[in-house]
């Protein structure tokens, strides 16, 4: 089955063709970062207008690279949430238009399910059940993945997402938007043990996350540093110490979730999973516990249409797809998936 996957949930317009839920024949992403950079974050109204401008070109390119025509597709999968309403609407109504004209079945997909299943685009894949940590600009969640379509939320952020913390700290340090990659770069030249920024482990058993205290702590530190305190500290040290605080919490909670549920395979996915220090730390800890770590290629970590096609494939295999009354769900908890696909 060849599925076209489309994601317009935030600021990237992306489309991909994936065969049998695992082999990406194309994966095209039009990033909007330059458009939003002057504002230090995504401006929803600008994002949806930009999706409208680009969606057709992105889809055409994905079809061209996969050497397939619309009529040869077996189905279309489109993100319907969670995400920015205006952005989601562009993707969904574009797909409805194609499907009315071509009579191809389509299915609405949960963006987080896409991130969890992005690992199936790789050659080496985990066995069920596995624990997945999805870390991006909008989400930080731990899932027990029992099978395709069967997910249990083990923990999630109570405030900021990890990627959001990277972006906010980058802003505090005057490093521009988005912040993840630049903080990682500076960290490579800094001392990660220089500043003991707080780690919010919450209660001992908690698998939830919180990053707003860390962000405030960095902000207060930087204020004093700019006023002349901590003269032996460089911007690289601040970046490295901040990154280490985030990585420390993410990696330890991931490993402790897997231990608690006696699971041997673990997955990290989402934009922050591109972070080399996170991968290194989780690799270290997982080896100690005899666990196997899996992470997608960076192009499948950040938002992409291929992961949506993977999730859509498993839904379309088991159903006729959705009907034209389908609407977007800007809040779409993964716990609501069963009810959504039953109705
Ligand atoms: O998955 P994604 O493309 O979009 C969302 O669904 O949010 O993730 C984007 C987020 C941004 O917050 C960005 O700063 C972060 O991922 N990110 C990173 C790195 N590359 C991207 N964070 C840490 N280290 C990186 N190398
Ligand atoms: Zn995402």
mmCIF file of C-alpha atoms and ligand atoms in Angstrom:
data_model
loop_
_atom_site.group_PDB
_atom_site.id
_atom_site.type_symbol
_atom_site.label_atom_id
_atom_site.label_comp_id
_atom_site.label_asym_id
_atom_site.label_seq_id
_atom_site.Cartn_x
_atom_site.Cartn_y
_atom_site.Cartn_z
ATOM 1 C CA UNK A 1 0.000 0.000 0.000
ATOM 2 C CA UNK A 2 1.335 3.428 -0.949
ATOM 3 C CA UNK A 3 0.156 6.204 1.357
ATOM 4 C CA UNK A 4 0.674 9.952 0.987
ATOM 5 C CA UNK A 5 1.210 11.514 4.425
ATOM 6 C CA UNK A 6 0.737 15.223 5.034
ATOM 7 C CA UNK A 7 1.588 17.234 8.141
ATOM 8 C CA UNK A 8 0.797 20.929 8.586
ATOM 9 C CA UNK A 9 0.344 20.874 12.351
ATOM 10 C CA UNK A 10 2.759 23.689 13.164
ATOM 11 C CA UNK A 11 5.288 25.548 11.065
ATOM 12 C CA UNK A 12 6.520 22.928 8.584
ATOM 13 C CA UNK A 13 4.603 21.983 5.454
ATOM 14 C CA UNK A 14 5.497 18.370 4.823
ATOM 15 C CA UNK A 15 4.433 15.541 2.542
ATOM 16 C CA UNK A 16 5.792 12.061 1.889
ATOM 17 C CA UNK A 17 4.895 8.831 0.157
ATOM 18 C CA UNK A 18 5.505 5.689 2.218
ATOM 19 C CA UNK A 19 5.098 2.105 1.077
ATOM 20 C CA UNK A 20 3.621 -0.492 3.460
ATOM 21 C CA UNK A 21 4.147 1.710 6.500
ATOM 22 C CA UNK A 22 7.930 1.442 6.391
ATOM 23 C CA UNK A 23 9.663 2.457 3.179
ATOM 24 C CA UNK A 24 9.737 6.202 2.477
ATOM 25 C CA UNK A 25 9.702 6.809 -1.279
ATOM 26 C CA UNK A 26 9.915 10.564 -0.698
ATOM 27 C CA UNK A 27 9.875 13.028 2.187
ATOM 28 C CA UNK A 28 9.591 16.726 1.399
ATOM 29 C CA UNK A 29 9.584 19.451 4.059
ATOM 30 C CA UNK A 30 9.133 23.159 3.500
ATOM 31 C CA UNK A 31 10.353 24.864 6.641
ATOM 32 C CA UNK A 32 8.928 28.193 7.775
ATOM 33 C CA UNK A 33 11.721 28.953 10.234
ATOM 34 C CA UNK A 34 13.021 32.077 8.385
ATOM 35 C CA UNK A 35 9.487 33.504 8.357
ATOM 36 C CA UNK A 36 8.988 33.139 12.124
ATOM 37 C CA UNK A 37 12.556 33.833 13.242
ATOM 38 C CA UNK A 38 12.119 37.628 13.640
ATOM 39 C CA UNK A 39 9.274 36.972 16.115
ATOM 40 C CA UNK A 40 11.215 34.430 18.205
ATOM 41 C CA UNK A 41 8.511 31.774 17.786
ATOM 42 C CA UNK A 42 5.745 30.539 15.512
ATOM 43 C CA UNK A 43 3.084 33.137 14.616
ATOM 44 C CA UNK A 44 -0.058 31.033 13.968
ATOM 45 C CA UNK A 45 -1.687 33.342 11.424
ATOM 46 C CA UNK A 46 1.489 33.595 9.352
ATOM 47 C CA UNK A 47 1.974 29.831 9.582
ATOM 48 C CA UNK A 48 -1.428 28.987 8.098
ATOM 49 C CA UNK A 49 -1.036 31.499 5.256
ATOM 50 C CA UNK A 50 2.361 30.040 4.440
ATOM 51 C CA UNK A 51 0.942 26.496 4.444
ATOM 52 C CA UNK A 52 -1.685 27.605 1.913
ATOM 53 C CA UNK A 53 1.051 29.056 -0.299
ATOM 54 C CA UNK A 54 3.205 25.930 -0.188
ATOM 55 C CA UNK A 55 1.107 22.837 0.303
ATOM 56 C CA UNK A 56 0.452 22.077 -3.334
ATOM 57 C CA UNK A 57 4.124 22.481 -4.327
ATOM 58 C CA UNK A 58 5.254 20.275 -1.434
ATOM 59 C CA UNK A 59 2.753 17.530 -2.282
ATOM 60 C CA UNK A 60 3.585 17.696 -5.997
ATOM 61 C CA UNK A 61 7.280 17.331 -5.192
ATOM 62 C CA UNK A 62 6.635 14.379 -2.847
ATOM 63 C CA UNK A 63 4.634 12.628 -5.589
ATOM 64 C CA UNK A 64 7.253 13.446 -8.237
ATOM 65 C CA UNK A 65 10.123 12.047 -6.137
ATOM 66 C CA UNK A 66 8.115 8.900 -5.386
ATOM 67 C CA UNK A 67 7.281 8.603 -9.110
ATOM 68 C CA UNK A 68 3.597 8.173 -8.419
ATOM 69 C CA UNK A 69 0.401 9.900 -9.532
ATOM 70 C CA UNK A 70 -2.409 10.792 -7.148
ATOM 71 C CA UNK A 71 -4.720 8.188 -8.657
ATOM 72 C CA UNK A 72 -2.185 5.421 -7.959
ATOM 73 C CA UNK A 73 -2.183 6.126 -4.204
ATOM 74 C CA UNK A 74 -3.930 3.676 -1.898
ATOM 75 C CA UNK A 75 -4.776 6.363 0.623
ATOM 76 C CA UNK A 76 -3.924 9.726 2.151
ATOM 77 C CA UNK A 77 -3.122 10.364 5.807
ATOM 78 C CA UNK A 78 -3.278 13.849 7.247
ATOM 79 C CA UNK A 79 -2.543 15.219 10.713
ATOM 80 C CA UNK A 80 -5.714 16.514 12.349
ATOM 81 C CA UNK A 81 -4.214 17.302 15.772
ATOM 82 C CA UNK A 82 -2.822 18.228 18.164
ATOM 83 C CA UNK A 83 -1.513 21.449 16.664
ATOM 84 C CA UNK A 84 -2.413 24.963 15.542
ATOM 85 C CA UNK A 85 -6.021 25.071 14.331
ATOM 86 C CA UNK A 86 -5.401 27.254 11.288
ATOM 87 C CA UNK A 87 -2.422 25.185 10.182
ATOM 88 C CA UNK A 88 -4.241 21.872 10.668
ATOM 89 C CA UNK A 89 -7.232 23.135 8.683
ATOM 90 C CA UNK A 90 -5.066 23.821 5.637
ATOM 91 C CA UNK A 91 -3.823 20.218 5.550
ATOM 92 C CA UNK A 92 -7.182 18.608 6.214
ATOM 93 C CA UNK A 93 -9.168 20.645 3.675
ATOM 94 C CA UNK A 94 -6.487 20.216 1.051
ATOM 95 C CA UNK A 95 -6.769 16.444 1.517
ATOM 96 C CA UNK A 96 -10.562 16.531 1.446
ATOM 97 C CA UNK A 97 -10.385 18.376 -1.871
ATOM 98 C CA UNK A 98 -8.103 15.744 -3.394
ATOM 99 C CA UNK A 99 -10.211 12.909 -2.046
ATOM 100 C CA UNK A 100 -13.482 14.321 -3.369
ATOM 101 C CA UNK A 101 -11.917 14.624 -6.810
ATOM 102 C CA UNK A 102 -10.092 11.282 -6.853
ATOM 103 C CA UNK A 103 -12.196 9.082 -4.517
ATOM 104 C CA UNK A 104 -9.088 7.948 -2.664
ATOM 105 C CA UNK A 105 -9.724 7.017 1.004
ATOM 106 C CA UNK A 106 -8.206 9.266 3.633
ATOM 107 C CA UNK A 107 -7.638 9.126 7.359
ATOM 108 C CA UNK A 108 -7.004 11.699 10.097
ATOM 109 C CA UNK A 109 -3.876 11.034 12.153
ATOM 110 C CA UNK A 110 -2.723 12.056 15.616
ATOM 111 C CA UNK A 111 0.583 13.928 15.337
ATOM 112 C CA UNK A 112 2.047 12.221 18.414
ATOM 113 C CA UNK A 113 1.180 8.789 17.095
ATOM 114 C CA UNK A 114 3.152 9.839 14.024
ATOM 115 C CA UNK A 115 6.204 10.736 16.142
ATOM 116 C CA UNK A 116 5.973 7.424 18.046
ATOM 117 C CA UNK A 117 5.757 5.387 14.819
ATOM 118 C CA UNK A 118 8.473 7.354 12.969
ATOM 119 C CA UNK A 119 10.935 4.694 14.150
ATOM 120 C CA UNK A 120 9.315 2.194 11.747
ATOM 121 C CA UNK A 121 10.818 4.161 8.845
ATOM 122 C CA UNK A 122 14.215 2.844 9.927
ATOM 123 C CA UNK A 123 15.733 -0.490 9.050
ATOM 124 C CA UNK A 124 16.161 -1.569 12.671
ATOM 125 C CA UNK A 125 12.882 -1.422 14.527
ATOM 126 C CA UNK A 126 11.895 -2.105 18.136
ATOM 127 C CA UNK A 127 9.747 -5.018 19.283
ATOM 128 C CA UNK A 128 6.480 -4.486 21.130
ATOM 129 C CA UNK A 129 6.047 -3.524 23.878
ATOM 130 C CA UNK A 130 8.490 -0.620 23.949
ATOM 131 C CA UNK A 131 8.727 2.695 25.762
ATOM 132 C CA UNK A 132 8.821 5.853 23.624
ATOM 133 C CA UNK A 133 9.877 9.325 24.677
ATOM 134 C CA UNK A 134 8.547 11.954 22.295
ATOM 135 C CA UNK A 135 10.311 15.268 22.782
ATOM 136 C CA UNK A 136 9.604 18.241 20.563
ATOM 137 C CA UNK A 137 8.786 21.934 20.660
ATOM 138 C CA UNK A 138 5.193 21.206 21.634
ATOM 139 C CA UNK A 139 5.341 17.910 23.538
ATOM 140 C CA UNK A 140 7.305 15.896 26.047
ATOM 141 C CA UNK A 141 5.643 12.556 26.786
ATOM 142 C CA UNK A 142 6.489 9.010 27.759
ATOM 143 C CA UNK A 143 4.415 6.207 26.260
ATOM 144 C CA UNK A 144 4.185 2.498 26.725
ATOM 145 C CA UNK A 145 3.628 1.272 23.169
ATOM 146 C CA UNK A 146 1.923 -2.105 23.283
ATOM 147 C CA UNK A 147 1.170 -2.410 19.588
ATOM 148 C CA UNK A 148 0.298 -0.228 16.610
ATOM 149 C CA UNK A 149 -2.568 1.919 17.877
ATOM 150 C CA UNK A 150 -2.178 0.864 21.527
ATOM 151 C CA UNK A 151 -0.489 3.494 23.641
ATOM 152 C CA UNK A 152 -0.477 4.208 27.369
ATOM 153 C CA UNK A 153 0.638 7.614 28.569
ATOM 154 C CA UNK A 154 3.143 7.086 31.379
ATOM 155 C CA UNK A 155 4.071 10.705 31.891
ATOM 156 C CA UNK A 156 4.050 14.108 30.277
ATOM 157 C CA UNK A 157 5.180 17.643 30.869
ATOM 158 C CA UNK A 158 3.196 19.664 33.357
ATOM 159 C CA UNK A 159 4.307 22.965 31.806
ATOM 160 C CA UNK A 160 6.880 23.623 29.039
ATOM 161 C CA UNK A 161 7.930 21.038 26.485
ATOM 162 C CA UNK A 162 11.662 20.235 26.393
ATOM 163 C CA UNK A 163 12.079 21.815 22.942
ATOM 164 C CA UNK A 164 10.231 24.886 24.136
ATOM 165 C CA UNK A 165 12.734 25.152 27.013
ATOM 166 C CA UNK A 166 15.612 24.984 24.492
ATOM 167 C CA UNK A 167 13.928 27.705 22.428
ATOM 168 C CA UNK A 168 13.241 29.950 25.429
ATOM 169 C CA UNK A 169 16.756 29.615 26.830
ATOM 170 C CA UNK A 170 18.179 30.375 23.376
ATOM 171 C CA UNK A 171 16.065 33.521 23.367
ATOM 172 C CA UNK A 172 17.319 34.513 26.851
ATOM 173 C CA UNK A 173 20.889 34.045 25.580
ATOM 174 C CA UNK A 174 20.159 36.027 22.392
ATOM 175 C CA UNK A 175 20.810 33.029 20.142
ATOM 176 C CA UNK A 176 17.759 33.318 17.882
ATOM 177 C CA UNK A 177 15.035 30.839 17.004
ATOM 178 C CA UNK A 178 14.744 27.873 17.092
ATOM 179 C CA UNK A 179 17.198 27.189 19.878
ATOM 180 C CA UNK A 180 17.854 23.462 20.047
ATOM 181 C CA UNK A 181 20.564 23.089 17.484
ATOM 182 C CA UNK A 182 22.486 26.250 18.409
ATOM 183 C CA UNK A 183 22.452 25.360 22.112
ATOM 184 C CA UNK A 184 23.779 21.928 21.249
ATOM 185 C CA UNK A 185 26.549 23.522 19.164
ATOM 186 C CA UNK A 186 27.657 25.898 21.949
ATOM 187 C CA UNK A 187 27.418 23.102 24.509
ATOM 188 C CA UNK A 188 30.097 21.210 22.632
ATOM 189 C CA UNK A 189 32.560 23.931 23.643
ATOM 190 C CA UNK A 190 31.289 24.395 27.207
ATOM 191 C CA UNK A 191 31.566 22.733 30.624
ATOM 192 C CA UNK A 192 28.322 20.896 31.360
ATOM 193 C CA UNK A 193 29.150 20.631 35.072
ATOM 194 C CA UNK A 194 29.872 24.324 35.556
ATOM 195 C CA UNK A 195 26.439 25.434 36.805
ATOM 196 C CA UNK A 196 24.218 23.062 38.793
ATOM 197 C CA UNK A 197 20.893 24.067 37.238
ATOM 198 C CA UNK A 198 17.881 22.413 38.929
ATOM 199 C CA UNK A 199 16.518 19.071 37.721
ATOM 200 C CA UNK A 200 12.784 18.668 38.323
ATOM 201 C CA UNK A 201 12.345 14.962 39.056
ATOM 202 C CA UNK A 202 9.061 15.788 40.867
ATOM 203 C CA UNK A 203 7.982 13.000 43.241
ATOM 204 C CA UNK A 204 10.237 9.899 43.298
ATOM 205 C CA UNK A 205 7.772 7.769 41.299
ATOM 206 C CA UNK A 206 6.691 10.448 38.896
ATOM 207 C CA UNK A 207 7.252 10.008 35.181
ATOM 208 C CA UNK A 208 5.988 13.532 34.501
ATOM 209 C CA UNK A 209 8.246 16.407 33.509
ATOM 210 C CA UNK A 210 8.549 20.094 34.329
ATOM 211 C CA UNK A 211 10.928 22.522 32.665
ATOM 212 C CA UNK A 212 9.586 25.950 33.619
ATOM 213 C CA UNK A 213 11.607 26.124 36.867
ATOM 214 C CA UNK A 214 14.795 25.343 34.967
ATOM 215 C CA UNK A 215 14.024 28.066 32.453
ATOM 216 C CA UNK A 216 13.460 30.616 35.251
ATOM 217 C CA UNK A 217 16.671 29.533 36.939
ATOM 218 C CA UNK A 218 18.654 30.029 33.705
ATOM 219 C CA UNK A 219 16.992 33.401 33.193
ATOM 220 C CA UNK A 220 17.966 34.612 36.711
ATOM 221 C CA UNK A 221 21.491 33.285 36.278
ATOM 222 C CA UNK A 222 21.918 35.049 32.933
ATOM 223 C CA UNK A 223 20.643 38.318 34.419
ATOM 224 C CA UNK A 224 23.305 38.215 37.159
ATOM 225 C CA UNK A 225 25.931 37.068 34.672
ATOM 226 C CA UNK A 226 25.197 40.022 32.397
ATOM 227 C CA UNK A 227 25.503 42.320 35.399
ATOM 228 C CA UNK A 228 29.049 41.060 35.909
ATOM 229 C CA UNK A 229 28.707 38.118 38.282
ATOM 230 C CA UNK A 230 30.185 34.653 37.526
ATOM 231 C CA UNK A 231 33.061 36.071 35.505
ATOM 232 C CA UNK A 232 34.609 32.662 34.917
ATOM 233 C CA UNK A 233 31.458 31.400 33.178
ATOM 234 C CA UNK A 234 31.113 31.542 29.361
ATOM 235 C CA UNK A 235 27.936 31.424 27.282
ATOM 236 C CA UNK A 236 29.033 27.940 26.203
ATOM 237 C CA UNK A 237 29.105 26.826 29.854
ATOM 238 C CA UNK A 238 25.555 28.128 30.375
ATOM 239 C CA UNK A 239 24.315 26.337 27.253
ATOM 240 C CA UNK A 240 26.074 23.096 28.218
ATOM 241 C CA UNK A 241 24.875 23.172 31.841
ATOM 242 C CA UNK A 242 21.303 23.883 30.742
ATOM 243 C CA UNK A 243 21.376 21.125 28.118
ATOM 244 C CA UNK A 244 22.762 18.683 30.685
ATOM 245 C CA UNK A 245 19.933 19.473 33.115
ATOM 246 C CA UNK A 246 17.314 18.719 30.420
ATOM 247 C CA UNK A 247 19.113 15.607 29.176
ATOM 248 C CA UNK A 248 19.622 14.301 32.708
ATOM 249 C CA UNK A 249 15.897 14.352 33.497
ATOM 250 C CA UNK A 250 14.764 13.048 30.096
ATOM 251 C CA UNK A 251 17.218 10.161 30.032
ATOM 252 C CA UNK A 252 16.717 9.026 33.631
ATOM 253 C CA UNK A 253 12.924 9.116 33.398
ATOM 254 C CA UNK A 254 12.986 7.202 30.121
ATOM 255 C CA UNK A 255 15.161 4.464 31.602
ATOM 256 C CA UNK A 256 13.169 4.296 34.800
ATOM 257 C CA UNK A 257 9.904 3.992 32.803
ATOM 258 C CA UNK A 258 11.351 1.098 30.823
ATOM 259 C CA UNK A 259 12.624 -0.611 34.003
ATOM 260 C CA UNK A 260 9.325 -0.166 35.761
ATOM 261 C CA UNK A 261 7.394 -1.767 32.889
ATOM 262 C CA UNK A 262 10.138 -4.373 32.298
ATOM 263 C CA UNK A 263 10.600 -3.284 28.716
ATOM 264 C CA UNK A 264 13.883 -3.823 26.865
ATOM 265 C CA UNK A 265 13.366 -1.633 23.793
ATOM 266 C CA UNK A 266 13.259 2.152 24.041
ATOM 267 C CA UNK A 267 12.690 4.841 21.427
ATOM 268 C CA UNK A 268 13.361 8.574 21.405
ATOM 269 C CA UNK A 269 11.548 10.644 18.779
ATOM 270 C CA UNK A 270 10.603 14.266 18.005
ATOM 271 C CA UNK A 271 12.793 17.293 17.227
ATOM 272 C CA UNK A 272 14.785 17.168 20.493
ATOM 273 C CA UNK A 273 15.709 13.544 19.729
ATOM 274 C CA UNK A 274 18.168 15.049 17.179
ATOM 275 C CA UNK A 275 20.241 16.160 20.181
ATOM 276 C CA UNK A 276 23.547 14.310 20.249
ATOM 277 C CA UNK A 277 24.072 14.624 23.999
ATOM 278 C CA UNK A 278 20.589 13.172 24.670
ATOM 279 C CA UNK A 279 21.339 10.217 22.394
ATOM 280 C CA UNK A 280 24.747 9.718 24.013
ATOM 281 C CA UNK A 281 23.367 9.810 27.562
ATOM 282 C CA UNK A 282 20.433 7.494 26.837
ATOM 283 C CA UNK A 283 22.784 5.141 25.015
ATOM 284 C CA UNK A 284 25.050 5.002 28.107
ATOM 285 C CA UNK A 285 22.217 4.380 30.545
ATOM 286 C CA UNK A 286 20.415 1.878 28.325
ATOM 287 C CA UNK A 287 23.570 -0.210 27.817
ATOM 288 C CA UNK A 288 23.972 -0.455 31.571
ATOM 289 C CA UNK A 289 20.433 -1.864 31.805
ATOM 290 C CA UNK A 290 20.806 -4.128 28.755
ATOM 291 C CA UNK A 291 18.177 -2.170 26.882
ATOM 292 C CA UNK A 292 18.150 -1.487 23.149
ATOM 293 C CA UNK A 293 17.903 2.144 22.070
ATOM 294 C CA UNK A 294 16.274 3.166 18.778
ATOM 295 C CA UNK A 295 16.046 6.645 17.317
ATOM 296 C CA UNK A 296 14.925 7.826 13.910
ATOM 297 C CA UNK A 297 17.147 9.618 11.406
ATOM 298 C CA UNK A 298 17.005 13.407 12.074
ATOM 299 C CA UNK A 299 14.736 13.964 9.037
ATOM 300 C CA UNK A 300 12.150 11.729 10.706
ATOM 301 C CA UNK A 301 12.644 13.266 14.176
ATOM 302 C CA UNK A 302 11.510 16.749 13.212
ATOM 303 C CA UNK A 303 7.982 17.123 11.841
ATOM 304 C CA UNK A 304 7.524 15.199 8.600
ATOM 305 C CA UNK A 305 4.843 13.672 6.399
ATOM 306 C CA UNK A 306 6.435 10.207 6.369
ATOM 307 C CA UNK A 307 5.616 9.476 10.016
ATOM 308 C CA UNK A 308 1.999 10.502 9.342
ATOM 309 C CA UNK A 309 1.881 8.093 6.402
ATOM 310 C CA UNK A 310 3.144 5.274 8.675
ATOM 311 C CA UNK A 311 0.394 5.907 11.232
ATOM 312 C CA UNK A 312 -2.170 6.313 8.432
ATOM 313 C CA UNK A 313 -1.140 3.020 6.844
ATOM 314 C CA UNK A 314 -1.981 1.069 10.012
ATOM 315 C CA UNK A 315 -5.343 2.840 10.297
ATOM 316 C CA UNK A 316 -6.283 2.425 6.639
ATOM 317 C CA UNK A 317 -5.326 -1.256 6.695
ATOM 318 C CA UNK A 318 -7.970 -1.797 9.341
ATOM 319 C CA UNK A 319 -10.741 0.526 8.105
ATOM 320 C CA UNK A 320 -12.254 2.376 5.157
ATOM 321 C CA UNK A 321 -10.906 5.661 6.465
ATOM 322 C CA UNK A 322 -12.714 8.799 7.558
ATOM 323 C CA UNK A 323 -15.617 10.610 5.960
ATOM 324 C CA UNK A 324 -15.816 14.183 4.782
ATOM 325 C CA UNK A 325 -17.374 15.436 8.023
ATOM 326 C CA UNK A 326 -13.990 14.995 9.760
ATOM 327 C CA UNK A 327 -12.769 18.110 11.559
ATOM 328 C CA UNK A 328 -9.456 19.110 13.137
ATOM 329 C CA UNK A 329 -8.835 18.553 16.859
ATOM 330 C CA UNK A 330 -6.301 21.110 18.069
ATOM 331 C CA UNK A 331 -6.223 19.209 21.369
ATOM 332 C CA UNK A 332 -6.190 15.534 20.560
ATOM 333 C CA UNK A 333 -4.965 13.466 23.514
ATOM 334 C CA UNK A 334 -3.643 10.079 22.492
ATOM 335 C CA UNK A 335 -6.001 8.543 25.065
ATOM 336 C CA UNK A 336 -8.852 9.640 22.782
ATOM 337 C CA UNK A 337 -7.611 7.598 19.821
ATOM 338 C CA UNK A 338 -9.749 4.492 20.394
ATOM 339 C CA UNK A 339 -12.936 6.467 20.694
ATOM 340 C CA UNK A 340 -12.011 8.577 17.686
ATOM 341 C CA UNK A 341 -11.461 5.607 15.353
ATOM 342 C CA UNK A 342 -14.501 3.741 16.681
ATOM 343 C CA UNK A 343 -16.879 6.604 15.948
HETATM 344 O O1 LIG B 1 9.356 17.848 16.269
HETATM 345 P P1 LIG B 1 9.649 19.287 15.923
HETATM 346 O O2 LIG B 1 10.240 19.572 14.570
HETATM 347 O O3 LIG B 1 8.361 20.148 16.003
HETATM 348 C C1 LIG B 1 7.390 20.050 16.987
HETATM 349 O O4 LIG B 1 6.491 19.165 16.855
HETATM 350 O O5 LIG B 1 7.517 20.849 17.938
HETATM 351 O O6 LIG B 1 10.601 19.847 17.089
HETATM 352 C C2 LIG B 1 11.113 21.154 17.080
HETATM 353 C C3 LIG B 1 11.835 21.379 18.397
HETATM 354 C C4 LIG B 1 12.307 22.815 18.603
HETATM 355 O O7 LIG B 1 11.920 23.226 19.894
HETATM 356 C C5 LIG B 1 13.818 22.723 18.475
HETATM 357 O O8 LIG B 1 14.520 23.679 19.255
HETATM 358 C C6 LIG B 1 14.079 21.316 18.965
HETATM 359 O O9 LIG B 1 13.002 20.552 18.467
HETATM 360 N N1 LIG B 1 15.351 20.793 18.459
HETATM 361 C C7 LIG B 1 16.382 20.471 19.251
HETATM 362 C C8 LIG B 1 17.437 20.072 18.387
HETATM 363 N N2 LIG B 1 16.997 20.159 17.095
HETATM 364 C C9 LIG B 1 15.700 20.594 17.166
HETATM 365 N N3 LIG B 1 16.515 20.483 20.580
HETATM 366 C C10 LIG B 1 17.699 20.100 21.093
HETATM 367 N N4 LIG B 1 18.759 19.731 20.336
HETATM 368 C C11 LIG B 1 18.675 19.687 18.981
HETATM 369 N N5 LIG B 1 19.708 19.316 18.244
HETATM 370 ZN ZN1 LIG B 2 6.045 17.286 16.120
#
